[in-house]
XYZ file of C-alpha atoms in Angstrom:
326
model
C -162.127 -20.312 14.042
C -160.854 -16.996 15.545
C -162.624 -17.746 18.782
C -161.234 -21.370 18.971
C -157.671 -20.465 18.045
C -157.375 -17.267 20.163
C -159.880 -16.996 22.814
C -161.746 -20.059 23.731
C -159.384 -22.726 22.639
C -156.153 -21.291 24.604
C -158.444 -20.558 27.746
C -160.065 -24.259 27.761
C -156.706 -25.907 27.146
C -154.883 -23.858 29.855
C -157.628 -24.126 32.607
C -159.092 -27.666 31.996
C -156.254 -29.630 30.217
C -158.856 -31.683 27.973
C -157.658 -34.905 26.402
C -158.274 -36.118 23.130
C -158.191 -39.593 21.463
C -158.510 -40.837 17.935
C -157.792 -37.506 16.131
C -156.433 -39.477 13.372
C -160.036 -40.536 12.438
C -160.984 -37.064 11.483
C -160.571 -36.607 7.688
C -158.448 -33.679 6.721
C -160.866 -32.410 3.963
C -164.387 -33.230 2.897
C -167.725 -33.536 4.715
C -168.294 -35.874 7.750
C -170.857 -36.073 10.418
C -169.432 -36.071 13.937
C -172.083 -38.099 15.908
C -171.645 -37.397 19.595
C -173.209 -38.312 22.805
C -174.640 -35.384 24.710
C -174.069 -34.836 28.306
C -173.714 -31.016 28.771
C -173.786 -27.715 26.940
C -169.852 -27.745 27.241
C -169.795 -30.668 24.727
C -170.260 -28.157 21.877
C -167.256 -26.164 23.401
C -164.859 -29.028 24.113
C -165.409 -31.129 21.036
C -164.461 -28.282 18.341
C -161.549 -27.186 20.690
C -160.105 -30.780 20.409
C -160.031 -30.556 16.625
C -157.874 -28.685 13.941
C -160.877 -28.343 11.462
C -163.971 -26.048 12.064
C -167.088 -27.811 13.222
C -170.673 -26.739 12.524
C -173.208 -27.824 14.897
C -177.014 -28.468 14.650
C -178.383 -26.530 17.622
C -181.980 -26.332 18.767
C -183.652 -23.173 17.196
C -184.587 -21.583 20.614
C -181.025 -20.588 21.000
C -181.521 -18.179 18.051
C -184.758 -16.693 19.028
C -184.303 -15.371 22.669
C -185.461 -11.920 23.660
C -183.858 -9.266 25.558
C -180.111 -8.544 25.919
C -179.168 -12.115 27.110
C -181.394 -13.628 24.237
C -179.957 -11.538 21.597
C -176.301 -12.024 22.811
C -176.935 -15.902 22.870
C -178.348 -15.811 19.396
C -175.267 -13.804 18.206
C -172.865 -16.112 19.857
C -174.462 -19.148 18.255
C -174.513 -17.557 14.844
C -170.796 -16.404 15.397
C -169.759 -20.166 16.046
C -171.541 -21.356 13.091
C -174.479 -23.211 14.785
C -177.190 -24.318 12.365
C -180.748 -23.654 13.799
C -182.636 -27.038 14.109
C -186.256 -26.862 14.515
C -187.344 -29.934 16.522
C -191.123 -29.533 16.046
C -191.112 -32.080 13.146
C -192.617 -31.754 9.619
C -191.513 -29.264 7.123
C -189.563 -27.097 9.535
C -187.492 -30.091 10.600
C -187.074 -31.024 7.058
C -185.757 -27.575 6.238
C -183.247 -27.622 9.175
C -181.996 -30.984 7.940
C -181.666 -29.431 4.323
C -179.448 -26.839 5.586
C -177.259 -29.480 7.355
C -177.112 -31.654 4.047
C -175.935 -28.587 2.191
C -173.062 -28.056 4.869
C -172.042 -31.452 4.399
C -172.123 -31.247 0.623
C -169.887 -28.020 1.091
C -167.189 -30.369 2.501
C -167.612 -29.170 6.232
C -167.666 -31.140 9.383
C -171.115 -31.307 10.913
C -171.495 -32.017 14.618
C -174.844 -33.599 15.774
C -176.230 -35.169 18.803
C -178.178 -38.299 17.617
C -180.103 -38.464 20.942
C -181.768 -35.048 20.070
C -181.287 -33.585 23.475
C -178.969 -33.738 26.594
C -179.165 -36.893 28.603
C -181.117 -36.370 31.829
C -179.183 -38.788 33.695
C -175.887 -39.496 32.122
C -177.172 -42.628 30.317
C -177.306 -42.944 26.596
C -180.562 -42.904 24.911
C -182.112 -43.945 21.594
C -181.051 -42.208 18.518
C -183.416 -40.080 16.430
C -183.315 -40.933 12.743
C -182.288 -37.505 11.444
C -178.587 -38.340 11.678
C -179.282 -41.392 9.646
C -181.163 -39.649 6.979
C -178.383 -37.164 6.575
C -175.734 -39.817 6.405
C -177.622 -41.856 3.676
C -178.552 -38.749 1.778
C -175.136 -37.163 1.658
C -173.056 -40.421 1.643
C -170.506 -38.893 3.968
C -168.766 -41.011 6.666
C -170.263 -40.803 10.230
C -167.688 -40.442 12.866
C -168.719 -41.722 16.418
C -167.628 -39.438 19.356
C -167.703 -39.898 23.060
C -167.643 -36.913 25.287
C -166.597 -37.946 28.838
C -166.870 -36.020 32.038
C -168.566 -32.857 30.479
C -171.492 -33.352 32.754
C -169.258 -32.874 35.773
C -167.524 -29.906 34.465
C -170.643 -28.148 33.548
C -173.834 -29.769 34.989
C -177.261 -28.700 33.827
C -178.154 -25.229 35.240
C -174.487 -24.103 35.548
C -173.798 -21.252 33.162
C -169.923 -21.824 32.932
C -167.662 -24.737 33.353
C -165.902 -25.439 36.471
C -162.672 -27.206 37.454
C -163.889 -28.462 40.972
C -166.826 -30.369 42.199
C -169.136 -28.867 45.084
C -167.056 -30.671 47.746
C -163.906 -29.094 46.375
C -162.237 -32.146 44.654
C -160.632 -31.702 41.190
C -162.920 -32.754 38.400
C -161.228 -35.482 36.067
C -160.215 -33.908 32.686
C -162.757 -33.784 29.857
C -161.993 -36.509 27.393
C -162.982 -36.445 23.734
C -162.845 -39.980 22.149
C -163.144 -40.199 18.359
C -163.924 -43.475 16.705
C -163.363 -44.757 13.376
C -165.572 -43.620 10.548
C -168.796 -45.593 9.696
C -169.616 -46.122 6.103
C -173.294 -46.391 5.275
C -173.072 -46.238 1.344
C -174.769 -49.593 1.013
C -177.990 -47.716 1.981
C -177.652 -44.982 -0.789
C -180.924 -43.986 -2.154
C -182.859 -45.319 0.860
C -182.925 -42.052 2.959
C -186.597 -42.059 3.063
C -187.126 -45.715 4.099
C -187.778 -45.654 7.833
C -186.384 -49.176 8.188
C -183.027 -48.048 6.800
C -182.931 -45.035 8.808
C -183.664 -47.053 12.011
C -180.724 -49.589 11.241
C -178.150 -46.827 10.549
C -179.353 -44.730 13.558
C -179.013 -47.734 15.891
C -175.664 -48.692 14.461
C -174.268 -45.114 15.099
C -175.583 -45.005 18.690
C -174.073 -48.371 19.408
C -170.673 -47.160 18.198
C -170.994 -44.184 20.571
C -171.758 -46.468 23.330
C -168.672 -48.697 22.470
C -166.564 -45.293 23.066
C -168.272 -43.931 26.024
C -169.132 -46.948 28.151
C -172.631 -45.464 28.964
C -175.506 -47.551 30.071
C -177.868 -47.752 27.049
C -181.557 -47.073 27.417
C -183.722 -47.901 24.318
C -186.215 -45.014 24.694
C -185.971 -41.525 23.578
C -184.253 -38.949 25.968
C -187.047 -36.430 25.139
C -189.600 -39.005 26.497
C -187.638 -39.578 29.676
C -187.357 -35.838 30.195
C -191.110 -35.198 29.625
C -191.826 -37.977 32.281
C -189.331 -36.330 34.672
C -190.848 -33.048 34.238
C -194.347 -34.541 34.850
C -193.116 -36.063 37.906
C -191.393 -32.764 39.065
C -194.541 -30.905 38.685
C -196.413 -33.683 40.652
C -193.707 -33.671 43.378
C -194.123 -29.760 43.535
C -197.823 -29.960 43.808
C -197.535 -32.579 46.470
C -194.963 -30.471 48.441
C -197.247 -27.502 48.248
C -200.194 -29.720 49.437
C -198.040 -30.827 52.197
C -197.001 -27.182 53.276
C -200.597 -26.057 53.181
C -201.758 -29.026 55.219
C -198.897 -28.551 57.850
C -199.907 -24.792 58.072
C -203.472 -25.893 58.606
C -202.580 -28.281 61.281
C -200.439 -25.536 62.915
C -203.280 -22.960 62.847
C -205.785 -25.663 64.233
C -203.216 -26.415 66.857
C -202.842 -22.862 67.971
C -206.640 -22.445 68.055
C -207.021 -25.550 70.183
C -204.117 -24.295 72.401
C -205.856 -20.883 72.794
C -209.233 -22.603 73.570
C -207.424 -24.729 76.252
C -205.750 -21.606 77.681
C -209.198 -19.830 78.070
C -210.791 -22.946 79.409
C -208.074 -23.238 81.839
C -208.286 -19.732 82.933
C -211.985 -20.053 83.226
C -211.555 -23.044 85.533
C -209.083 -21.025 87.784
C -211.114 -17.844 88.116
C -214.443 -19.742 88.473
C -214.004 -20.439 92.229
C -213.215 -16.802 92.858
C -216.162 -15.706 90.967
C -218.596 -18.147 92.857
C -217.002 -17.265 96.325
C -217.464 -13.361 95.491
C -221.007 -13.996 94.366
C -221.607 -15.724 97.553
C -220.219 -12.832 99.523
C -222.127 -10.105 97.769
C -225.401 -12.007 97.158
C -226.741 -11.049 100.702
C -226.014 -7.549 100.184
C -227.713 -7.764 96.824
C -230.694 -9.474 98.223
C -230.964 -6.755 100.891
C -230.707 -3.954 98.425
C -233.438 -5.522 96.158
C -235.580 -6.029 99.282
C -235.223 -2.095 100.033
C -235.974 -1.305 96.582
C -239.011 -3.425 96.563
C -240.172 -1.656 99.781
C -239.281 1.748 98.356
C -241.326 0.934 95.350
C -244.241 -0.241 97.413
C -244.093 3.001 99.440
C -244.032 5.125 96.217
C -246.904 3.335 94.699
C -248.940 3.681 98.103
C -248.082 7.310 98.213
C -249.492 7.819 94.440
C -252.620 5.773 95.168
C -253.109 8.063 98.324
C -252.680 11.110 96.536
C -254.940 10.097 93.766
C -257.574 9.185 96.281
C -257.289 12.677 98.088
C -257.455 14.483 94.762
C -260.645 12.884 93.748
C -262.145 11.190 96.926
C -264.774 14.058 98.504
C -266.026 16.200 95.688
C -269.803 15.579 96.608
C -269.357 16.547 100.273
C -267.946 19.992 99.177
C -270.958 20.639 97.025
C -273.429 19.874 99.634
C -271.738 22.421 102.183
C -271.994 24.993 99.633
C -275.644 24.439 98.681
C -276.723 24.347 102.320
C -275.148 27.671 102.952
C -277.034 29.235 100.065
C -280.221 27.815 101.345
């Protein structure tokens, strides 16, 4: 309440001039569920700023388990503004989170909840989870439908802070908080564990929200669409990488082919010169080879002659010696 009254509230009102309709539908005391569409992180800021009473929100548990300086600061902020961790994994953990929310309502507080379970991925309104219905039936408190309008423009997904102008410089239309008349589901008392009753109540709540927001309704869960979009995003990323690699391969092959063509072109250009030079020097080469052959022949003949002289007349020398003795 301190943040809302003296810090965030005055800042939001001065900078963004948000509008609110149907404030008379908020009870002055007692527990009630504020069931809102969910277009942006800013929904959890603009909605409580619009009301005089304090609002407690169910927020995904990941906001409370961050690591590092930013993670711890985020966790401290959400605890400071009385957000209730909501484990969305199902089973006992989700039941425990809903138990905390039910106690908040029994304590006479306002509980803000997003029936879709997550932010809309494309601005449309998606099928309600049954948790809000179970809480409404179990606690017997009224459900007040709320439509947040233009928050996805003020703070689109991925933007850390709200903004006043769009990327093209135009002023964004003011955020509007439209609050509908309370819905009473007391006729389903004692049936909070019946899936059929939960589904009926959840559908009526989301219908009331659509009547206020004017959004296109899609009868599937937003989480299913997000998962499909993420899968498609990964597939697109893989396809883009494959295309980049293929383009790189094509460019490399083109460079190799160009280099080969350049070498072949250079060969074709110098080949006539090489042939002409070969023709000019061939006679000289032939003459050199002929002279080498002749020199080789003379050398070989000289060697043979020397060998012959060295071993050719040993008998005649002996005969002369012997005759002289005789």
